[in-house]
Every structure is written in C-alpha cells, then in structure tokens.
CSV table of C-alpha atoms in Angstrom, one decimal:
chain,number,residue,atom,x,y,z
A,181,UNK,CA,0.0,0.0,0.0
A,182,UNK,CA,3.1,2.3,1.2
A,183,UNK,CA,4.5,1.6,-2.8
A,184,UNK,CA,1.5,2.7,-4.6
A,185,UNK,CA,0.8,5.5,-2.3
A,186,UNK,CA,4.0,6.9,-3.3
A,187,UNK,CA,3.4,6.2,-6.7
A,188,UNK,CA,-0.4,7.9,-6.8
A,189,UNK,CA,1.4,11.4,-5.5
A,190,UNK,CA,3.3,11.9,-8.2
A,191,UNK,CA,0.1,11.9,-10.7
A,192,UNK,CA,-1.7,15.1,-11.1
A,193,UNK,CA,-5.2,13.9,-10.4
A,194,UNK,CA,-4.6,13.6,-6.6
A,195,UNK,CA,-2.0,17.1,-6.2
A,196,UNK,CA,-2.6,18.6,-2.7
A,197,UNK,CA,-3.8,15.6,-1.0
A,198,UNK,CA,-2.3,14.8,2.7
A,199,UNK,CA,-0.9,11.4,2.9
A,200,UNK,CA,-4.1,10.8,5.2
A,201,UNK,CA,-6.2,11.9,2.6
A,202,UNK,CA,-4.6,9.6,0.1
A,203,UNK,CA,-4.9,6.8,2.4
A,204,UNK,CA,-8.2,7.0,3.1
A,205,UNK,CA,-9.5,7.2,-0.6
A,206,UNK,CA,-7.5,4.5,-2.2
A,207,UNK,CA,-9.0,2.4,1.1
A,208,UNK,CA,-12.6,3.2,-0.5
A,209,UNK,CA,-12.4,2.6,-3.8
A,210,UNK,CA,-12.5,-0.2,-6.0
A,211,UNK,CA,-9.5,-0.5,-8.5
A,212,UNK,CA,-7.4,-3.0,-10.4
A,213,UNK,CA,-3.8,-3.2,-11.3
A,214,UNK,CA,-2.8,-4.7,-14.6
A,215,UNK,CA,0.7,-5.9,-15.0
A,216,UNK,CA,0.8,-6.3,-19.2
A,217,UNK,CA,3.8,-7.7,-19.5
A,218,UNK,CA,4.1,-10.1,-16.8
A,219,UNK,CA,3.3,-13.1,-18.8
A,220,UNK,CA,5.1,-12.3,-22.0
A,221,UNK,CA,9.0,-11.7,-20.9
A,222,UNK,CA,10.2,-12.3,-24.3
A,223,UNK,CA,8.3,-9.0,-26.0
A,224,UNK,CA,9.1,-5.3,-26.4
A,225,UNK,CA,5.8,-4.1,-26.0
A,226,UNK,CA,2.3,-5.3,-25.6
A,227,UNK,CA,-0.9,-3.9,-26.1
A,228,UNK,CA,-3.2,-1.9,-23.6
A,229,UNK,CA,-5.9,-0.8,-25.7
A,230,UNK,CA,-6.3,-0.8,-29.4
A,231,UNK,CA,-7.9,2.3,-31.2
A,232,UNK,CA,-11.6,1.4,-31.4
A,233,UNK,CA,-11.9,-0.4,-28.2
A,234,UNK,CA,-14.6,0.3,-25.4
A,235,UNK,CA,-13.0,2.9,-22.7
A,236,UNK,CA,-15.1,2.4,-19.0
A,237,UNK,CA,-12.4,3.6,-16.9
A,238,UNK,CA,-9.5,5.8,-16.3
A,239,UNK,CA,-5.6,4.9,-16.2
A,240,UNK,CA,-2.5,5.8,-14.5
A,241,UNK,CA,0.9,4.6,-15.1
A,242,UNK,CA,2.2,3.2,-12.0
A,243,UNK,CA,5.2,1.7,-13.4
A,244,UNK,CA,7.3,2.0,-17.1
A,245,UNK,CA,6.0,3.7,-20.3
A,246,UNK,CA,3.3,3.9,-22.6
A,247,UNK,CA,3.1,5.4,-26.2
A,248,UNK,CA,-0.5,6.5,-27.3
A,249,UNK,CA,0.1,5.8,-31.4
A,250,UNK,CA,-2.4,6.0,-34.6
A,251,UNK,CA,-1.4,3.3,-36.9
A,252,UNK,CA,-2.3,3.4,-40.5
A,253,UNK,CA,-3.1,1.2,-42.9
A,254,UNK,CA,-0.2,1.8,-45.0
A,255,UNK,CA,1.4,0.6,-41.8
A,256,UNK,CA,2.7,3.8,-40.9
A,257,UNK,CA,2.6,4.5,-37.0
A,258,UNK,CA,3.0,8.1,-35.3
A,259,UNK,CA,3.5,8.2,-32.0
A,260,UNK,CA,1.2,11.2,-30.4
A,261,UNK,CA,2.4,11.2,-27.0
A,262,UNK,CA,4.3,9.3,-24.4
A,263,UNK,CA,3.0,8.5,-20.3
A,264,UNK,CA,5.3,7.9,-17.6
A,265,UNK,CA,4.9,7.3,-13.9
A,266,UNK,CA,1.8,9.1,-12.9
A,267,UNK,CA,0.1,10.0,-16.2
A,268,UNK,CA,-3.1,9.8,-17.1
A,269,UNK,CA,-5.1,8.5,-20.1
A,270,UNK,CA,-9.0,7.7,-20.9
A,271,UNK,CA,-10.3,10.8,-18.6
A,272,UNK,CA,-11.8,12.4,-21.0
A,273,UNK,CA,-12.9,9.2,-22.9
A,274,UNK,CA,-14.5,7.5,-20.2
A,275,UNK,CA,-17.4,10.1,-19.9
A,276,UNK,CA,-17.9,10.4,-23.8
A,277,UNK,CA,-21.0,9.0,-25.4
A,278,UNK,CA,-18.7,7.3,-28.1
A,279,UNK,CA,-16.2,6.2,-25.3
A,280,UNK,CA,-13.9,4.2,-27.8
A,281,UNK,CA,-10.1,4.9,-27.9
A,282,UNK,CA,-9.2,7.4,-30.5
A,283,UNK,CA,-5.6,5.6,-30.7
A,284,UNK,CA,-3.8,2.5,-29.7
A,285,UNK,CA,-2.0,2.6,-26.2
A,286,UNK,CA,0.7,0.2,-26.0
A,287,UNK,CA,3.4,-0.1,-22.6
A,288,UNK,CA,6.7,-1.3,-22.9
A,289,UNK,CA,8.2,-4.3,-20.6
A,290,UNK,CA,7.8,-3.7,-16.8
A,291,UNK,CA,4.9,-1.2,-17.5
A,292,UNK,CA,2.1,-1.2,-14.1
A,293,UNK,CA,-1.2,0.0,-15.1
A,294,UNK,CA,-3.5,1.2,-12.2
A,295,UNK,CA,-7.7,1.6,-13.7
A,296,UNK,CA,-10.6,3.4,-11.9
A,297,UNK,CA,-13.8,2.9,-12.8
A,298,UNK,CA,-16.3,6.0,-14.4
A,299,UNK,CA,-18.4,5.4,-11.2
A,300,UNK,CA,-15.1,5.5,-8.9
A,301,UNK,CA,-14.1,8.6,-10.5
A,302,UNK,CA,-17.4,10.5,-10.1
A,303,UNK,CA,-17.7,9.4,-6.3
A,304,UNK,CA,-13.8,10.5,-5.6
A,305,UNK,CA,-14.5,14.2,-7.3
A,306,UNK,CA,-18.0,14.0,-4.6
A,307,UNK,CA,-15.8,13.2,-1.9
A,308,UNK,CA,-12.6,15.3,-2.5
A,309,UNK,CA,-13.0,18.5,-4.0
A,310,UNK,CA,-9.2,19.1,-4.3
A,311,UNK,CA,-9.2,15.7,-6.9
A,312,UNK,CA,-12.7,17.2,-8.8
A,313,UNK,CA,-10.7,20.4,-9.4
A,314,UNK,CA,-7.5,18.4,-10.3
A,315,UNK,CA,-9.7,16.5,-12.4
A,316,UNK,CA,-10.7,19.5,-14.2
A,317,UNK,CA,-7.7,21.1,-14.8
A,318,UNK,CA,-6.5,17.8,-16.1
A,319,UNK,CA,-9.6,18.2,-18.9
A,320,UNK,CA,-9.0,21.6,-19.8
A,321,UNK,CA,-5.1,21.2,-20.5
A,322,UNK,CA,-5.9,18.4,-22.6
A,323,UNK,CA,-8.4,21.0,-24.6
A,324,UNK,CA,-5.2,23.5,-25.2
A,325,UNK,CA,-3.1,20.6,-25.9
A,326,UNK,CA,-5.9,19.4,-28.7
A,327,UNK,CA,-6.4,22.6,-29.8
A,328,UNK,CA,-2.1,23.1,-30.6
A,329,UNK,CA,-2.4,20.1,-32.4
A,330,UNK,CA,-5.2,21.2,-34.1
A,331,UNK,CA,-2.9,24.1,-35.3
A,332,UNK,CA,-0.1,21.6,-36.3
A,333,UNK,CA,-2.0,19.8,-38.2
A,334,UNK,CA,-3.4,23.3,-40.1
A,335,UNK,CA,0.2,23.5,-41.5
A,336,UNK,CA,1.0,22.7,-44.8
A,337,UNK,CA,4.3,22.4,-44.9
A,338,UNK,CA,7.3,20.4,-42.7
A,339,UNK,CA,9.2,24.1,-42.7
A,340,UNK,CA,5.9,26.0,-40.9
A,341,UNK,CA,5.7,22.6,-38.9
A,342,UNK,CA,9.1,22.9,-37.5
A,343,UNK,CA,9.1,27.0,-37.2
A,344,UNK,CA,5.6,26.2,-34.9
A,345,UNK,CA,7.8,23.9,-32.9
A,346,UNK,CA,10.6,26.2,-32.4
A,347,UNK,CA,8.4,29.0,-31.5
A,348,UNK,CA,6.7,27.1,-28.8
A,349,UNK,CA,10.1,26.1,-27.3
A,350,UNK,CA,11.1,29.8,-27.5
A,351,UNK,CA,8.2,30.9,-25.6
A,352,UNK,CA,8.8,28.0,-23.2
A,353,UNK,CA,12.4,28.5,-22.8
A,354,UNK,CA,12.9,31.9,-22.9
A,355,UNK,CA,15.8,32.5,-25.4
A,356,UNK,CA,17.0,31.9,-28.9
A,357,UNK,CA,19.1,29.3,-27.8
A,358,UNK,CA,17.2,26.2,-27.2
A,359,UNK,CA,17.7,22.6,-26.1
A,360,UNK,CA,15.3,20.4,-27.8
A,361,UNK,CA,13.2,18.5,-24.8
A,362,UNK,CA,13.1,15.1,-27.2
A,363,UNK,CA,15.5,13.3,-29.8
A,364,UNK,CA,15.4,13.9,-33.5
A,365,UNK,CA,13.8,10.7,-33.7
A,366,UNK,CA,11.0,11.4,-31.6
A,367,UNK,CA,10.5,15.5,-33.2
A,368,UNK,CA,9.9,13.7,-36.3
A,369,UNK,CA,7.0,11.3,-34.7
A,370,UNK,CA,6.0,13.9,-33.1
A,371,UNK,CA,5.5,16.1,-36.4
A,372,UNK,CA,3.9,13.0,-38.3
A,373,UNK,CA,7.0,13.1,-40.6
A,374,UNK,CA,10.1,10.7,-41.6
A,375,UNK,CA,13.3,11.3,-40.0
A,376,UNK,CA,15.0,12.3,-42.9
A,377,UNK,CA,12.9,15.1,-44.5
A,378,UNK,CA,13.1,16.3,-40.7
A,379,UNK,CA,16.9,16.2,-41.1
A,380,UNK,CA,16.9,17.8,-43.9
A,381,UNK,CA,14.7,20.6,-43.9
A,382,UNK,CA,16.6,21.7,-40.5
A,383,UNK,CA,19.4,21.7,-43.1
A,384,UNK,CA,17.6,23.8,-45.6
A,385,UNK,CA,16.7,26.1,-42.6
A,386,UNK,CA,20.5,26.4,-41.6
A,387,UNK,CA,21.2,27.1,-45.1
A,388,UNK,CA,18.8,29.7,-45.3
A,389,UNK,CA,20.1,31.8,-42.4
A,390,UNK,CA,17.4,30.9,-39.9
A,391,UNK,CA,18.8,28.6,-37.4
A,392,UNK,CA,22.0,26.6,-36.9
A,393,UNK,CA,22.0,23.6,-34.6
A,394,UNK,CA,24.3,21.2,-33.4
A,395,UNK,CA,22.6,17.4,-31.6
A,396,UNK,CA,19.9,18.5,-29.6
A,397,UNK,CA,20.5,21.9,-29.6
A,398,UNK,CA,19.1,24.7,-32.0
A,399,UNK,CA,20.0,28.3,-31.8
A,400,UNK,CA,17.1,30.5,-33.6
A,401,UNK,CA,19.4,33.1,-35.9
A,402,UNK,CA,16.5,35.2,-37.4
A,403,UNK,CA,13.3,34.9,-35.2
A,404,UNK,CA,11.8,37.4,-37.5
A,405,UNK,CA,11.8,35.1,-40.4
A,406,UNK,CA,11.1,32.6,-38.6
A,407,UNK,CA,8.0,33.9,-37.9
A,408,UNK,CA,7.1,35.1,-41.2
A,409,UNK,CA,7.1,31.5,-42.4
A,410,UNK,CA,3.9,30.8,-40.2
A,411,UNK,CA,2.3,33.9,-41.9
C-alpha cells in the first residue's frame, strides 16, 4: 500500500492531497492493477488498448512507459504522446457518449497500469473537492493541448511545422538558444514526418540563415523570419 501511495502522489489527479487523505480514498475505492507484461517476458511491447476499443475507466501509469500511437493502414505509426509514472489517459474518454479509444496505447516491458472505474471517478470528485478540481484542470489542459495540435496539423508544410515547434520552445524556454526537450527521432513522430525530410529541412533552414543547430540543440538566428514562415 506504502509503494502505490507513493506512486499515486506523483500523478496530477490527486495534487494537494495529505498522505491521510490519500490513504483514506484509495482504502474506499474499488481499482485493479494490470501488469501487461508479466506473462510475455520475451516481447518489447504489448498492447493496452487498441484504437476502437470500449474505454469504461480511467488509467494511470504506475510503473514504465506507454506510447499512445495511430497506426495506419499503410502501416505507418506516429506516436502522439508518451506517459510515464503518474500519467493519465482515458479521462476524457470515459465520460464520452462514443467512449472508444481514438488511438492504440501500447506499454513497454515492466509497464504497471493502475484503472478506476467512471463510477469510482465520479464518487472520488464528490468526496474530495481538491481531486474534482485536479480532475478538471486535467480536462481543460488536454483541450489547449488538442487545440495546438489542431494548429499543427493546419500547416501545410514540414518548414511552418518545424518553425511552430521552435516557437513554442522559445516561448517555453525563454531564449534563442534552445535545447530540444526530445530526440530527432521522436521531433519527427512527433511532427507526423520521416526522419529524414526532418533532417533535412533543419538543413535547408541552416542554409537559409534561420537557425543553426548542433545534436539536440538549435540556436534560432532570425526569429523574425522565422515567424514570417507561419504567416
């Protein structure tokens, strides 16, 4: 109980709890634990929920990783996002009226996956007002976050694409220098595009005067144009 307690504080949805607090509402609620991988020690990753399944209940990592990914038929797969210890996915799903998963979920080995039930989650926001208002923060960031990639995907081009990017970071970050929070690799999932059209359109943009980067670090050299490109 001790282990998952201190698991559960480092996930948003129960911020500003007291240890008693936690405690108590884990104690009154019924939940499951899924261990994915414990019967298959020989594979990479296994599958949580494909894209199209029922979703009755929410999720938090307890242990590993998980990817959320749209595969395609051309057998294409873009990863949209990545949870670690004390995420959160199917909060928002769960209380749709076409609860189905948008996109496959899939946890690496060693991956611990903790589920509450829609009528679990409705009684803990009743009983602890702290967890309804963490609860609804939770929704409305994921609103903003939809509605940026909403704006990605409104670009028509991998150059406006990256310049979005860069200017996010530089309002993050707070200079022209920036250190790029994920791998090439991942920028280019991230992005929906092939590693090496990423790779070299950051070329092309070197070339062009408007950034020069070396590994994971870019350094914006004319924020001006950079800007005009999203125009």
């Amino acid at each position: 109980m001790d282990k998952l307690i201190d698991y559960l504080k480092q996930c948003i949805l129960f911020k500003g709890l007291t240890l008693h607090e936690l405690q108590n509402l884990i104690t009154n609620i019924n939940y499951s634990i899924i261990d994915d991988c414990k019967n298959c020690a020989d594979c990479h990753t296994c599958i949580v929920a494909l894209e199209g399944d029922i979703c009755n209940s929410l999720g938090i990592v307890i242990k590993g990783e998980l990817e959320v990914q749209k595969h395609y038929a051309s057998g294409k797969i873009v990863t949209l996002a990545k949870l670690n210890t004390g995420k959160i996915f199917g909060e928002a799903i769960a209380f749709s009226e076409t609860n189905i998963y948008p996109a496959t979920i899939v946890s690496h080995k060693g991956s611990i996956i903790l589920y509450i039930s829609k009528k679990d989650i409705i009684a803990m926001c009743s009983s602890y007002p702290k967890v309804l208002n963490n609860f609804m923060q939770l929704l409305s960031s994921k609103i903003l976050l939809l509605n940026r990639k909403i704006k990605e995907l409104s670009f028509e081009t991998l150059r406006q694409k990256i310049s979005n990017y860069l200017l996010s970071q530089y309002e993050i970050q707070k200079t022209l220098d920036l250190i790029l929070p994920m791998s090439r690799k991942d920028l280019a999932e991230h992005l929906g595009v092939q590693r090496p059209s990423l790779s070299r359109e950051f070329v092309n943009m070197k070339n062009d005067g408007l950034i020069a980067f070396n590994k994971s670090s870019v350094q914006i050299k004319d924020l001006d144009g950079i800007e005009k490109i999203l125009i």
